[in-house]
Structure formats: structure tokens, C-alpha cells
Short mmCIF file of C-alpha atoms in Angstrom, two decimals:
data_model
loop_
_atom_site.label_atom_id
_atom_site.label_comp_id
_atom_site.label_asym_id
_atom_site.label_seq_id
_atom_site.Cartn_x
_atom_site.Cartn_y
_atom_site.Cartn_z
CA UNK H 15 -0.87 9.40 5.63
CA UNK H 16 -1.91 7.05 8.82
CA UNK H 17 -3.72 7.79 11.61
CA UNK H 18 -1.31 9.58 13.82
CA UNK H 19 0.26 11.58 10.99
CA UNK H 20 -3.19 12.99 10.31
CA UNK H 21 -3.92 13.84 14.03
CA UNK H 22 -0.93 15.19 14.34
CA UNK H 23 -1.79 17.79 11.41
CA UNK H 24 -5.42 17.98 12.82
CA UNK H 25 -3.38 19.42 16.23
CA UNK H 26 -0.95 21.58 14.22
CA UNK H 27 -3.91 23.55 12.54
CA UNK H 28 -5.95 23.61 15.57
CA UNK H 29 -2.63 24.99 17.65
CA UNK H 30 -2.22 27.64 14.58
CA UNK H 31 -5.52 29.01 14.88
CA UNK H 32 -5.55 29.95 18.21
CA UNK H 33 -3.35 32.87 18.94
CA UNK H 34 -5.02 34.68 15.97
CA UNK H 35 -7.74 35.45 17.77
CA UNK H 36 -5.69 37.68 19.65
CA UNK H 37 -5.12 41.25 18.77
CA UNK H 38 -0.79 40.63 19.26
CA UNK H 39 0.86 37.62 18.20
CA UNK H 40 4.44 39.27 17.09
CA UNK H 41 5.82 37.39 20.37
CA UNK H 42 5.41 34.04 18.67
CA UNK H 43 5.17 34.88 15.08
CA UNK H 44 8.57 33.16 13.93
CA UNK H 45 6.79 30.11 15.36
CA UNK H 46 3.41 30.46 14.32
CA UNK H 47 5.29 30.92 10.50
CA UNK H 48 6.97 28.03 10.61
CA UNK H 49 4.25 25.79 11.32
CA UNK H 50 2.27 27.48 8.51
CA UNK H 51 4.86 26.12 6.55
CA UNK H 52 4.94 22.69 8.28
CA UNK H 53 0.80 22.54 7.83
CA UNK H 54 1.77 23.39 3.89
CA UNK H 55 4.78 20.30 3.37
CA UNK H 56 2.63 17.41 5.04
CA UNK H 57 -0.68 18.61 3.10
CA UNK H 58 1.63 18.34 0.20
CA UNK H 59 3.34 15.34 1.17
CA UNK H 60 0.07 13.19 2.10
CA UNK H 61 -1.60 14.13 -1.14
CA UNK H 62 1.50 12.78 -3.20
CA UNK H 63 2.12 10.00 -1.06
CA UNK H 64 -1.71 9.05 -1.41
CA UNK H 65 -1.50 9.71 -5.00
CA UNK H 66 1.42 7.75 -5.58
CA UNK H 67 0.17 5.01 -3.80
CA UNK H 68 -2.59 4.69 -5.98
CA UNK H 69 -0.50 5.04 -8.90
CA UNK H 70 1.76 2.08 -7.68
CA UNK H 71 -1.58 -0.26 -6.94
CA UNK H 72 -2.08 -0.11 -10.37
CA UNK H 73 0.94 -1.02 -11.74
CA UNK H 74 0.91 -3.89 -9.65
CA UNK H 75 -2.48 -4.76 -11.95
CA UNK H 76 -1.12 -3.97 -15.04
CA UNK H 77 2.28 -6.06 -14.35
CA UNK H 78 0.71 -8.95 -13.34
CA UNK H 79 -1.34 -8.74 -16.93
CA UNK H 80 1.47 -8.41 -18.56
CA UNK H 81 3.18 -11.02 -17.02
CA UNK H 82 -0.04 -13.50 -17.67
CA UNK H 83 -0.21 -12.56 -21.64
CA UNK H 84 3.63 -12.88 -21.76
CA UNK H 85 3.83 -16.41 -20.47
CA UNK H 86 0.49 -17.49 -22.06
CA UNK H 87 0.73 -15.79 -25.58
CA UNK H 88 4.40 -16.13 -26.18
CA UNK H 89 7.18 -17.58 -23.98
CA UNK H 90 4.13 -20.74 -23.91
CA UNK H 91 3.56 -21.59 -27.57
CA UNK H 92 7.54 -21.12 -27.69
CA UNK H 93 7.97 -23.37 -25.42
CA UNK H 94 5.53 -26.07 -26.97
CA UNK H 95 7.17 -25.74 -30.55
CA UNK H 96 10.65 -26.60 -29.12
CA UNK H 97 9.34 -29.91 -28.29
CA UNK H 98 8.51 -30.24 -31.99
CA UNK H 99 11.89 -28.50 -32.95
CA UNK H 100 14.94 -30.02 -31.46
CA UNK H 101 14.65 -33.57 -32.97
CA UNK H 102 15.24 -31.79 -36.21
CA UNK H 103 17.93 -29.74 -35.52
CA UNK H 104 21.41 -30.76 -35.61
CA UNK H 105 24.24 -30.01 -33.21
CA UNK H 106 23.11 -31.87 -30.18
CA UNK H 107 19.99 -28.93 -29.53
CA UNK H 108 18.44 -32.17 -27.98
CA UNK H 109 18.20 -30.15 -25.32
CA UNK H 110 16.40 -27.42 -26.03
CA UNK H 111 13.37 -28.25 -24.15
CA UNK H 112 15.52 -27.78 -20.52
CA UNK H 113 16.82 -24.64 -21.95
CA UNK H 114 13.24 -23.25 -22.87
CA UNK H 115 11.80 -23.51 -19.51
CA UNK H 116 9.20 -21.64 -17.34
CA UNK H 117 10.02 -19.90 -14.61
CA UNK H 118 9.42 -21.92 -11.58
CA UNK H 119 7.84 -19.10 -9.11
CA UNK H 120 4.75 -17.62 -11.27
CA UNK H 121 5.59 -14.02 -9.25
CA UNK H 122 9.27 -13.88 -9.84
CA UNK H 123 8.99 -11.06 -12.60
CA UNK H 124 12.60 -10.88 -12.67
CA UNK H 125 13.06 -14.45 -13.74
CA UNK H 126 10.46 -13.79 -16.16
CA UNK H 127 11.95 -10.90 -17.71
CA UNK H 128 14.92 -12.96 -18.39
CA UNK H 129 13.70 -16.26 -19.24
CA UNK H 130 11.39 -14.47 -22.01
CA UNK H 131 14.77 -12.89 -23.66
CA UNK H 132 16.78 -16.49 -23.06
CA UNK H 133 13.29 -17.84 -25.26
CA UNK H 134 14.12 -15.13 -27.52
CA UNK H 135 17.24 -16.10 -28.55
CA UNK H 136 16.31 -19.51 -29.01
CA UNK H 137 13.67 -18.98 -31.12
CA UNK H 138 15.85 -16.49 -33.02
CA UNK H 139 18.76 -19.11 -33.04
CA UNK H 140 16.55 -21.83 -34.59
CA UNK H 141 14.39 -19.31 -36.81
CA UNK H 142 14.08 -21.80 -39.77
CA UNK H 143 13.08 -24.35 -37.52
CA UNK H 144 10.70 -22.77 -35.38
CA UNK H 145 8.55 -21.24 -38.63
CA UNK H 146 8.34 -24.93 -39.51
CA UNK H 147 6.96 -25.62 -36.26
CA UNK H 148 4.67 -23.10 -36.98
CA UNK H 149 5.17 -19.92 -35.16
CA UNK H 150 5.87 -16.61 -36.74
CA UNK H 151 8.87 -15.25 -38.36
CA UNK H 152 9.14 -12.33 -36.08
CA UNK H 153 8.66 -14.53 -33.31
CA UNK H 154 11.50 -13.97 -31.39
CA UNK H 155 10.91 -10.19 -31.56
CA UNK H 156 7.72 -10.27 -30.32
CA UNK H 157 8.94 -11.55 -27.12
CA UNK H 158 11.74 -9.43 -26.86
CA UNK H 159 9.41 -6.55 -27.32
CA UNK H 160 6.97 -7.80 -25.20
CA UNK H 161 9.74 -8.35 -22.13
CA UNK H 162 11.30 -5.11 -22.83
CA UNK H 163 7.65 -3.71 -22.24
CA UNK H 164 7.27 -5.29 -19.37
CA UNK H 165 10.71 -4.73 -17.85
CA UNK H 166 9.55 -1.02 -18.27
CA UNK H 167 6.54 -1.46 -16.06
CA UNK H 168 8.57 -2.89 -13.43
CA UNK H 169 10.97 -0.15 -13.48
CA UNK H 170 8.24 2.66 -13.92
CA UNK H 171 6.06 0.99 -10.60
CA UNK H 172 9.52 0.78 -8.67
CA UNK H 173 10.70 4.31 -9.30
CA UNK H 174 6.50 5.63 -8.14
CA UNK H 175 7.37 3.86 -4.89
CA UNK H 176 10.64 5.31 -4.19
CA UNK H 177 8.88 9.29 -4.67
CA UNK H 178 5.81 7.52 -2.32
CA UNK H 179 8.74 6.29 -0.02
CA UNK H 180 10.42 9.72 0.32
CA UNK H 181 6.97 11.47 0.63
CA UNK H 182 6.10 9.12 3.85
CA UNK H 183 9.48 10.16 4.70
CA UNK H 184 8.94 13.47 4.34
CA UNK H 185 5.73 13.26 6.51
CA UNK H 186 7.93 11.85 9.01
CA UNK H 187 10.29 14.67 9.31
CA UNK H 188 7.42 17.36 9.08
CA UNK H 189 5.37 15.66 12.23
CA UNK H 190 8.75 15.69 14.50
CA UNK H 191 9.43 19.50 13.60
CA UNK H 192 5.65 20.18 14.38
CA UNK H 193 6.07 18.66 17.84
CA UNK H 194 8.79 20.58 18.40
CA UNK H 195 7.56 23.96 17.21
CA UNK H 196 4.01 22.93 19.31
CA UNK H 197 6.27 22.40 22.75
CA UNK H 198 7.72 25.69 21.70
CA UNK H 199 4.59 27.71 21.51
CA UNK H 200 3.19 25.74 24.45
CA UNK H 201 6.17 26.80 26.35
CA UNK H 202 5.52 30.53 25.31
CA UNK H 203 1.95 30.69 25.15
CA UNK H 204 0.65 29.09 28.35
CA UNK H 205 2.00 31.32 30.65
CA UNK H 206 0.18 34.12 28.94
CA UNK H 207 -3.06 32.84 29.27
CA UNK H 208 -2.64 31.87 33.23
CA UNK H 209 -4.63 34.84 33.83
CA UNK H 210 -7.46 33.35 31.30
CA UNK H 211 -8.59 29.97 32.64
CA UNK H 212 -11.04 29.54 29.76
CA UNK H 213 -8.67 30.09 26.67
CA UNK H 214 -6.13 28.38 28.77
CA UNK H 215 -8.05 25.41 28.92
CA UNK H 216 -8.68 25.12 25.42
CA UNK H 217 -5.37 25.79 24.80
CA UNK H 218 -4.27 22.99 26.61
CA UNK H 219 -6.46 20.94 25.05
CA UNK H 220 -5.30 21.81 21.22
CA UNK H 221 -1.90 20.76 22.52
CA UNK H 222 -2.26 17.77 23.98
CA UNK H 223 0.60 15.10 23.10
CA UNK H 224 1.10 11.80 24.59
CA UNK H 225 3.59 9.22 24.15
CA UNK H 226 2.76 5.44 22.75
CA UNK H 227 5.21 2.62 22.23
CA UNK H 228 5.53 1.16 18.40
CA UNK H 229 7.89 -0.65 17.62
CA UNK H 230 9.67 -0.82 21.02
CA UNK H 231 10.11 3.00 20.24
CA UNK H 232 8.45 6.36 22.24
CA UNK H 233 6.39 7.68 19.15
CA UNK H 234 4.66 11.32 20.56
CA UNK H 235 1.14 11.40 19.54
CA UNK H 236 -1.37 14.14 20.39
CA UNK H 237 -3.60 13.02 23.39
CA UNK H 238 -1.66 14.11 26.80
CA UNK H 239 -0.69 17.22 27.71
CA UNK H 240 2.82 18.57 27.19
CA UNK H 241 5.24 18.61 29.47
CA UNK H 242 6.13 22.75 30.24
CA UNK H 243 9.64 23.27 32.14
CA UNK H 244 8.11 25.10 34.80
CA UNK H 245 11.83 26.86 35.29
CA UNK H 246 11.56 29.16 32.37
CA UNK H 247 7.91 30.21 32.84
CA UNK H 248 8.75 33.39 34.88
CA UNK H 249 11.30 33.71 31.40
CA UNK H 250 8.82 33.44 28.75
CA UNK H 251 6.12 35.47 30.55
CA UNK H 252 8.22 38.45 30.22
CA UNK H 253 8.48 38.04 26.31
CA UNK H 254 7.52 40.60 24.28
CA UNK H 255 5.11 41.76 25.73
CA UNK H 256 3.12 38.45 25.79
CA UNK H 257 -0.93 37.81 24.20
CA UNK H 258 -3.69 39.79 25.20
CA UNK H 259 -6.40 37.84 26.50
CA UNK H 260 -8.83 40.31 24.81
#
């Protein structure tokens, strides 16, 4: 959760917990409940999304050991017994060498993943050979296993970010329908407290939203005060009665 996603829920709270301390809030309930529930999703959401974030960070460790022992303790000593291999094997495997190759770009885990299976098969092909050369008969399995393994990792860290991905999402969604529901209670509740210039005050202040530019775009943030449409304040003061000041 960044900075203006977690002032935005400090504000939400802060905006909930001030018409409770009045003795009759059933004007603005529907309101008040739905940014209960709003205060509920982005708690949720930040927790996972902080969670999952974590989770992700250390997959990102654990792949790039894997990757490390996969090149060093396998597709390597493959690699150096071909050059030992192909002048004894017949049928033009000459060059074998080319086709057991490194990856070029040491963080290309997809190239990785497939050059260790391509090593596979050519250990696998050349099996006689390559236990002359000195390196185990399962070999060739061992990599495969070990790719497969690490294929798995990749997939497991890639499906974490896509749930962190919809949870910042998510918190997305949940701060625009808080601003809205806050300009909606704003737009109910300040003309109730006119006669109240101490809770009105502080009621302004716990809904204070101002505008910054990121990204070329108008992101609302909680700073400035919102803009009331002064036109429907003789509507809303008529409302149910209104909040006692009391």
C-alpha cells in the first residue's frame, strides 16, 4: 500500500468516526455502512498485497539459486564433457559443442529453462558416451528434474504477483469509491453542523482532499478541502432530520 493509499484510509476511518458521536446518524447510515465496508476491503487488500509482495521477493532469491546450481552443477560439467565426447561419436556430432551452449544473458531464466532440457537430450542421446566421459548415468535426468523444478518456481513467483497485482488493483478501486462516498457524506453532513463551528471545523478537516498530478493524471489525495455544490445545501439540510450537534 503507498503513501496516498494509506492516507486515504487514515481519512476514511477518521471521516467514519465522526458522526458516531452523535446521538442520530440514520440520515447517513447507508453511507457510513458502506465505507465500513470500504475501511474492511483495503485493510484486507494492503495486508495481502504486502504479504504477497514479500512472498514474491523471495522467490526472486530462491530462483536466482536455482538458476546458479543449475548452470554450475549440471548444464556446466555437461557442457565440459561434450568437448571430450563428440570426437568419439559418429554421425557428424562434431558439433555438439555449438549445440550444448550457455545461455548468453545469465538472467534470461526462460532460455535457461530450455537450454537445460536441449542439454538433456543430448546427454540422453549420447548416454554411452557421456558415462565414458565421466558423468553419471542418470545424468540427463538430473537436469531435466532440476529444470522442471525450476520452471515451477518461475511459474509459482509469477502466479504470487498476479494475486499482488489484483490486490493493488483492488486498493485502487476501494480508494476511488471512498472518495466518492467521503464527497457524499461531506455533502450531507456539513450543512448540519453550520450551526456548530467547532465540530464543523474538525469536520472539515477529516475531509480534506486535494488534487496532485502523477502521471499527467488528476489523482485526489486527502489535503484540500472538498468541493460542496453549494446548490443542494438548502436540499440536504432538510434530510432526515439531519445530526444533532449534542
Amino acid at each position: 500500500m503507498h503513501g496516498t493509499q494509506k492516507r486515504y484510509l487514515s481519512m476514511f476511518r477518521r471521516v467514519r468516526e465522526l458522526p458516531r458521536r452523535t446521538r442520530r446518524t440514520h440520515a447517513i447510515a447507508a453511507p457510513l455502512k458502506e465505507l465500513d465496508g470500504i475501511i474492511t476491503r483495503m485493510s484486507d487488500h494492503g495486508i495481502t498485497q504486502d504479504t504477497l509482495h514479500r512472498r514474491t521477493r523471495a522467490f526472486t532469491v530462491t530462483i536466482g539459486d536455482a538458476a546458479r546450481s543449475l548452470r554450475r552443477d549440471l548444464l556446466r560439467p555437461a557442457r565440459l564433457a561434450s568437448r571430450t565426447v563428440f570426437p568419439t561419436v559418429d554421425n557428424g556430432v562434431t558439433a555438439l559443442p555449438s549445440v550444448m551452449r550457455m545461455p548468453s544473458r545469465s538472467g534470461d531464466n526462460e532460455a535457461l529453462a530450455v537450454a537445460a532440457h536441449a542439454f538433456a537430450n543430448s546427454v540422453e542421446e549420447h548416454a554411452a558416451a557421456f558415462a565414458v566421459a565421466g558423468l553419471p548415468k542418470d545424468f540427463s535426468a538430473r537436469i531435466r528434474k532440476a529444470a522442471d523444478e525450476f520452471v515451477a518456481l518461475i511459474d509459482t513467483r509469477s502466479k504470487e504477483d498476479q494475486r499482488r497485482m489484483a490486490s493493488t488493483q483492488g486498493l485502487a478501486v476501494e480508494s476511488q469509491r471512498g472518495v466518492a462516498i467521503v464527497r457524499l457524506l461531506d455533502a450531507l453532513v456539513e450543512p448540519m453542523l453550520r450551526s456548530d463551528a467547532a465540530r464543523l471545523a474538525e469536520w472539515r478537516k477529516a475531509t480534506r482532499i486535494r488534487s496532485v498530478v502523477s502521471g499527467g493524471v488528476a489523482v485526489p489525495t486527502p489535503e484540500e478541502p472538498v468541493v460542496t455544490p453549494t446548490s443542494i445545501a438548502g436540499d440536504t439540510s432538510d434530510q432526515g432530520g439531519g445530526l444533532s450537534s449534542d
